[in-house]
Structure formats: C-alpha cells, structure tokens
PDB file of N, CA and C in Angstrom:
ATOM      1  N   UNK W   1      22.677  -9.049 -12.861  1.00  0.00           N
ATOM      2  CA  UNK W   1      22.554  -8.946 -11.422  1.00  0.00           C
ATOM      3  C   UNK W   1      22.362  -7.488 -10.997  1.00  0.00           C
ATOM      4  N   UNK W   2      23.055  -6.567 -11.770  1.00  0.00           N
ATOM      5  CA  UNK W   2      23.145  -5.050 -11.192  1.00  0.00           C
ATOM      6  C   UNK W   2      21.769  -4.321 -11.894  1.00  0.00           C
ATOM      7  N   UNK W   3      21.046  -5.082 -12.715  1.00  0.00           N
ATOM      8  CA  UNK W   3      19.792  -4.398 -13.697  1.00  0.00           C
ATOM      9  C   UNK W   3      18.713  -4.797 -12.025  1.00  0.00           C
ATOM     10  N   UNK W   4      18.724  -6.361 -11.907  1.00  0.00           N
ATOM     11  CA  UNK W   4      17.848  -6.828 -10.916  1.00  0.00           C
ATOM     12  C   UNK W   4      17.701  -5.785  -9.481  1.00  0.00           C
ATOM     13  N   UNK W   5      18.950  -5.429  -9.229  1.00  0.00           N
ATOM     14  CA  UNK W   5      18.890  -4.597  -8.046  1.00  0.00           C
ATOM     15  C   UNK W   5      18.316  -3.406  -8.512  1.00  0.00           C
ATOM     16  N   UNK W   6      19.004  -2.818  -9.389  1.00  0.00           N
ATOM     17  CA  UNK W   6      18.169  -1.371 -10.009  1.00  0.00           C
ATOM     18  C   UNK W   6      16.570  -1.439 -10.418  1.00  0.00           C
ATOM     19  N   UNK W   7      16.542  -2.303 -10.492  1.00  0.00           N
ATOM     20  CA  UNK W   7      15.050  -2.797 -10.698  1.00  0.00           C
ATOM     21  C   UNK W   7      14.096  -2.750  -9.321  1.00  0.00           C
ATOM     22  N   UNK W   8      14.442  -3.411  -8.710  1.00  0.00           N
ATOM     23  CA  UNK W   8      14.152  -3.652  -7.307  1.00  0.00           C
ATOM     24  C   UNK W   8      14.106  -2.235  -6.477  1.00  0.00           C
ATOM     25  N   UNK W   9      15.016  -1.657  -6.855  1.00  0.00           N
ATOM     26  CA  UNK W   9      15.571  -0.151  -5.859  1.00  0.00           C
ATOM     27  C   UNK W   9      14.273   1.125  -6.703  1.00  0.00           C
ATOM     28  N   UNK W  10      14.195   0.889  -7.643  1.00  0.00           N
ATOM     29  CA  UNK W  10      13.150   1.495  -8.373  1.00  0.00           C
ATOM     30  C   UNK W  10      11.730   1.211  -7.794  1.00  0.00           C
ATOM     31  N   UNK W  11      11.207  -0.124  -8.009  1.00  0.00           N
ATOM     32  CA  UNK W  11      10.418  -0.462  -7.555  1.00  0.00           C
ATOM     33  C   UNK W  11      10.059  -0.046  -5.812  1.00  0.00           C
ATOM     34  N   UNK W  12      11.008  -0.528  -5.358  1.00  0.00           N
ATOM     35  CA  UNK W  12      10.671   0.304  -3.506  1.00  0.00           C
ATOM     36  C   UNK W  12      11.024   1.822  -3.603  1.00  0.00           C
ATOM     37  N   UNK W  13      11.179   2.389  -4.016  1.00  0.00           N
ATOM     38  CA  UNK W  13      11.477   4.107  -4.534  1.00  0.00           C
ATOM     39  C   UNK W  13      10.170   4.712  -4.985  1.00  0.00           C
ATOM     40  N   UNK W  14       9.379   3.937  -6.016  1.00  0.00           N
ATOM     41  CA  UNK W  14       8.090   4.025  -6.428  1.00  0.00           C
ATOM     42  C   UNK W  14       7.056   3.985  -5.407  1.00  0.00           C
ATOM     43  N   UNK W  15       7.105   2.660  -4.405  1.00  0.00           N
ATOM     44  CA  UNK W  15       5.946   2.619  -3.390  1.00  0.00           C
ATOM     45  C   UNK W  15       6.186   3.406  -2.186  1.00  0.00           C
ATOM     46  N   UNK W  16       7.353   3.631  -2.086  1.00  0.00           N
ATOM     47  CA  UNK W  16       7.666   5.009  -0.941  1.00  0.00           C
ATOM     48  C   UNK W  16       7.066   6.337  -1.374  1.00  0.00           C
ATOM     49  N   UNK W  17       7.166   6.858  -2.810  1.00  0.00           N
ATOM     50  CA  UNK W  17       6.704   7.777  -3.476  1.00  0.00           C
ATOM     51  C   UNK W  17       5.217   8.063  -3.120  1.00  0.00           C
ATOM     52  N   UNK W  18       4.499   7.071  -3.745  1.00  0.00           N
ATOM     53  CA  UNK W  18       3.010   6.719  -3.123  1.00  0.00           C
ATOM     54  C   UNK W  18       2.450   6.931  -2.187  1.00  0.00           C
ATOM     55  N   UNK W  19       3.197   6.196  -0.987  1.00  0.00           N
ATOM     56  CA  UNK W  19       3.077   6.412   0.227  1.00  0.00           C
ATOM     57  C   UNK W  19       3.124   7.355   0.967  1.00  0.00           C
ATOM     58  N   UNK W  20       4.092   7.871   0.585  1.00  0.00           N
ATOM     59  CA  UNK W  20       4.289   9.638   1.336  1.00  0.00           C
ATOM     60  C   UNK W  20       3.370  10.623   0.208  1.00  0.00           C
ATOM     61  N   UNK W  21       3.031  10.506  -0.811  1.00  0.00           N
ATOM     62  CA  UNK W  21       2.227  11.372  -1.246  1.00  0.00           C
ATOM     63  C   UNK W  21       0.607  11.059  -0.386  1.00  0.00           C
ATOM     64  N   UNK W  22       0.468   9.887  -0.176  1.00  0.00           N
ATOM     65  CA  UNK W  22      -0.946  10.212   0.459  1.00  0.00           C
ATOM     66  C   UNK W  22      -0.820  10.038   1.279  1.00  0.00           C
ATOM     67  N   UNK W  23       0.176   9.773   2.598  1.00  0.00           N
ATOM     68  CA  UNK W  23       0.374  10.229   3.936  1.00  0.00           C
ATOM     69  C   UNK W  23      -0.116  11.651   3.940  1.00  0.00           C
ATOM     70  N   UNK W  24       1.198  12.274   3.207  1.00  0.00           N
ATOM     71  CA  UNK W  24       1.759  13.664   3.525  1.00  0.00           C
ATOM     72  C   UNK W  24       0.326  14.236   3.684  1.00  0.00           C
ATOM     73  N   UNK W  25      -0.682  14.431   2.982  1.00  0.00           N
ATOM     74  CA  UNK W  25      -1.706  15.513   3.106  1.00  0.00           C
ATOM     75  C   UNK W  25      -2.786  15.083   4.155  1.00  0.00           C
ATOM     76  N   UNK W  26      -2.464  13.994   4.273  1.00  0.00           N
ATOM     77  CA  UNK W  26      -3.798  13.463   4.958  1.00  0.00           C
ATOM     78  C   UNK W  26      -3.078  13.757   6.684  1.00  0.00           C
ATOM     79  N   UNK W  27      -2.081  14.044   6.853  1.00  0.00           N
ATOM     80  CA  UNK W  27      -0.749  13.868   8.224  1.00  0.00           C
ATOM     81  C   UNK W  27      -0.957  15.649   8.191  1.00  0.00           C
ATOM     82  N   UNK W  28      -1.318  16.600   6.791  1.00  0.00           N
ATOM     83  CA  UNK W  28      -1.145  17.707   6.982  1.00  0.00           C
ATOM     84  C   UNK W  28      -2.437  18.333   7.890  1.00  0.00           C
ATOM     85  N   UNK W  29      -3.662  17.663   6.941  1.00  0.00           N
ATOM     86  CA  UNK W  29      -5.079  17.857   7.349  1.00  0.00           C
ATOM     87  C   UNK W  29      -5.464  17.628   9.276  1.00  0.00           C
ATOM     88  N   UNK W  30      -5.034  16.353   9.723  1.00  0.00           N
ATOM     89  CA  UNK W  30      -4.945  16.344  10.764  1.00  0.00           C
ATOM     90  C   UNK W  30      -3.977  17.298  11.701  1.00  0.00           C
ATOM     91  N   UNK W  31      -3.002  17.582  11.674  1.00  0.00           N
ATOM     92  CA  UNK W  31      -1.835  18.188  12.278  1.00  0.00           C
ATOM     93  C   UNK W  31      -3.253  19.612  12.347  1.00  0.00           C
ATOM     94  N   UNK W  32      -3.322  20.049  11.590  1.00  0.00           N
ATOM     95  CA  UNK W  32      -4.106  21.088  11.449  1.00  0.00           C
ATOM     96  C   UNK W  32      -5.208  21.368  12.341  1.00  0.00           C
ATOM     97  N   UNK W  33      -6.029  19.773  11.900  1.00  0.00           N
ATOM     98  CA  UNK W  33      -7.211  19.999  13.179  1.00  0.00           C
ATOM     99  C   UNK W  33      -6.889  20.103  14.608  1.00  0.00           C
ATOM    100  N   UNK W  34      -5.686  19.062  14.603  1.00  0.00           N
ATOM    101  CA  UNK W  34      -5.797  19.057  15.971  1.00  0.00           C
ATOM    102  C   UNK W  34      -4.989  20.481  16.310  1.00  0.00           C
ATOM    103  N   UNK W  35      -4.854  21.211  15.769  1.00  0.00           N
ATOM    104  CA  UNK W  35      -3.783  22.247  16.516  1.00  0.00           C
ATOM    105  C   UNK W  35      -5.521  23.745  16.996  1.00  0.00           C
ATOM    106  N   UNK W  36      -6.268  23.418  15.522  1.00  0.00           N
ATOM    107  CA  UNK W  36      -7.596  24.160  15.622  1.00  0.00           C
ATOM    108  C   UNK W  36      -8.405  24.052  17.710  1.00  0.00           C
ATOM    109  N   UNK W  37      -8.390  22.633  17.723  1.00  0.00           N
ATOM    110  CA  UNK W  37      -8.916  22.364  18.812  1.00  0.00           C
ATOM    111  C   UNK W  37      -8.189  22.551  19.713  1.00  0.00           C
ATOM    112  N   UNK W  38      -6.705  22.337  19.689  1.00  0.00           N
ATOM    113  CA  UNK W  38      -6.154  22.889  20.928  1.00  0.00           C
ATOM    114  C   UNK W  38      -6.132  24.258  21.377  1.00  0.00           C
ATOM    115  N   UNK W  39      -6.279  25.295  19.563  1.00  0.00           N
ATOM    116  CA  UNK W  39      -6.693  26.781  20.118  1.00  0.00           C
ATOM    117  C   UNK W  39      -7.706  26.880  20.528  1.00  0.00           C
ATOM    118  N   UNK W  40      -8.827  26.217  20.624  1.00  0.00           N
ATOM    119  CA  UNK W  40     -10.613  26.127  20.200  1.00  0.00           C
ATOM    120  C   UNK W  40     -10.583  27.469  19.209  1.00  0.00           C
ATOM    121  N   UNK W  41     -10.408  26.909  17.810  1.00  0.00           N
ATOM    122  CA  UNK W  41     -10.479  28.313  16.576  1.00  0.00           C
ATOM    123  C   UNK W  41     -12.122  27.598  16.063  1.00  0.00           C
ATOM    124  N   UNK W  42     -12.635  28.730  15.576  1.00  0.00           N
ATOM    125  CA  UNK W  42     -13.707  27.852  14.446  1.00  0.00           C
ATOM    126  C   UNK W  42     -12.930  27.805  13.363  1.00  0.00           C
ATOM    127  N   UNK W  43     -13.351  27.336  12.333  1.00  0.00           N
ATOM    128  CA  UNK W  43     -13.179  27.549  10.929  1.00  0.00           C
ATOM    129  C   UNK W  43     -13.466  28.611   9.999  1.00  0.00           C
ATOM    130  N   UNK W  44     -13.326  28.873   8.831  1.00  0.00           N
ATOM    131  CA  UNK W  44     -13.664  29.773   7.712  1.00  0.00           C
ATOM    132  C   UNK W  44     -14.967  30.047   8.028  1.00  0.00           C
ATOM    133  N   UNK W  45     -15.602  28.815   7.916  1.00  0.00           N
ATOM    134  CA  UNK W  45     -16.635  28.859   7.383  1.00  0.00           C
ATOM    135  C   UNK W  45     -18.071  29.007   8.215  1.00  0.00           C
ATOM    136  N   UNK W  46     -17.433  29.309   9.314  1.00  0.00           N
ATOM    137  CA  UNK W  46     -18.427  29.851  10.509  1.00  0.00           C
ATOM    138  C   UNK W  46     -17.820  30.939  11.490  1.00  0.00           C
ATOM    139  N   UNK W  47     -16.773  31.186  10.863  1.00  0.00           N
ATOM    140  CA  UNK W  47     -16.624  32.858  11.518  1.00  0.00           C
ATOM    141  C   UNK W  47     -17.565  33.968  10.376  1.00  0.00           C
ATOM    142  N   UNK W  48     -17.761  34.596  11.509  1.00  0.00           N
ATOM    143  CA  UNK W  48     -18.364  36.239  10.732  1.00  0.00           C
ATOM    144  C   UNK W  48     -17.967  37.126  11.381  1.00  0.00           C
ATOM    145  N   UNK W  49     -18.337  38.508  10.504  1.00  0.00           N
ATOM    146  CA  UNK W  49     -17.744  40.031  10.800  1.00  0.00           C
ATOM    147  C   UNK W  49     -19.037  40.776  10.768  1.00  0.00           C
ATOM    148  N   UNK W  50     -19.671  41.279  12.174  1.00  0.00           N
ATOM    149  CA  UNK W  50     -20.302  42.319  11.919  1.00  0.00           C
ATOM    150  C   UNK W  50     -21.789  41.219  11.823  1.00  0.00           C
ATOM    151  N   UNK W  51     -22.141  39.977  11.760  1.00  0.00           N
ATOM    152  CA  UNK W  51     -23.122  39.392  11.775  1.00  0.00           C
ATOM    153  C   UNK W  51     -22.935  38.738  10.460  1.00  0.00           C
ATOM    154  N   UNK W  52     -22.250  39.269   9.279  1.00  0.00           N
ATOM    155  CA  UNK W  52     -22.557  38.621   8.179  1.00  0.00           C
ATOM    156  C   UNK W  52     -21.239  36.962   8.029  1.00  0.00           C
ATOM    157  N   UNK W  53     -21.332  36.419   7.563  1.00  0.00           N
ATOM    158  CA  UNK W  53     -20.268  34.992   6.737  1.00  0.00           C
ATOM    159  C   UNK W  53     -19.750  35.992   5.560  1.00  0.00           C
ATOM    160  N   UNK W  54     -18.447  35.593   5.294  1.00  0.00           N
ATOM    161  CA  UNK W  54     -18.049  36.002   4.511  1.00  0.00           C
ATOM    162  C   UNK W  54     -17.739  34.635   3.912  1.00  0.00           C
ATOM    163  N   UNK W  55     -18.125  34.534   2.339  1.00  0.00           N
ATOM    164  CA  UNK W  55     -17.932  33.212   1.245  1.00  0.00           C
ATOM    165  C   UNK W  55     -18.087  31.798   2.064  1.00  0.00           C
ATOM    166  N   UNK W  56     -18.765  31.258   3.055  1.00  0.00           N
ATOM    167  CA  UNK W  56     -19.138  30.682   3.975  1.00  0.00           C
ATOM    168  C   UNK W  56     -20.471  30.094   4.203  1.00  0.00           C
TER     169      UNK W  56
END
C-alpha cells in the first residue's frame, strides 16, 4: 500500500517537473516581451550605434 502511494507521488512529481520546465521559459519569453512593449524598446537586433548593427 505505502510502495502504491510512493509510486503515485513520484509519478505526479514527474509531470509537475515537465510542466514547469516548459511553462517556465516559455512564461519567461513572454513576461519579457510584454515588458519590451510596454517600454516600446527595440531589440538586439535592430538597434545600432553610429549607423552600423552590431552582430545583428
């Protein structure tokens, strides 16, 4: 009876694991944008200095 529960408690421990691993980045990516648009920032990859892109 006490293997079945440990079993069980493992098993929902595992799909929580999962879950928050591909929440977490995808919850990071957004948080991000939207904070971009509330500054209106560009990105990396279309700011420049002086006229040139830098690695962009």
């Amino acid at each position: 009876m006490i293997v079945d529960l440990l079993i069980t408690l493992v098993k929902i421990l595992f799909i929580l694991a999962i879950t928050v691993g591909f929440f977490a980045p995808v919850l990071t990516w957004v948080e991000r944008k939207q904070s971009a648009v509330m500054q209106d920032r560009i990105g990396a990859n279309r700011a420049d200095i002086l006229g040139f892109t830098a690695l962009g």
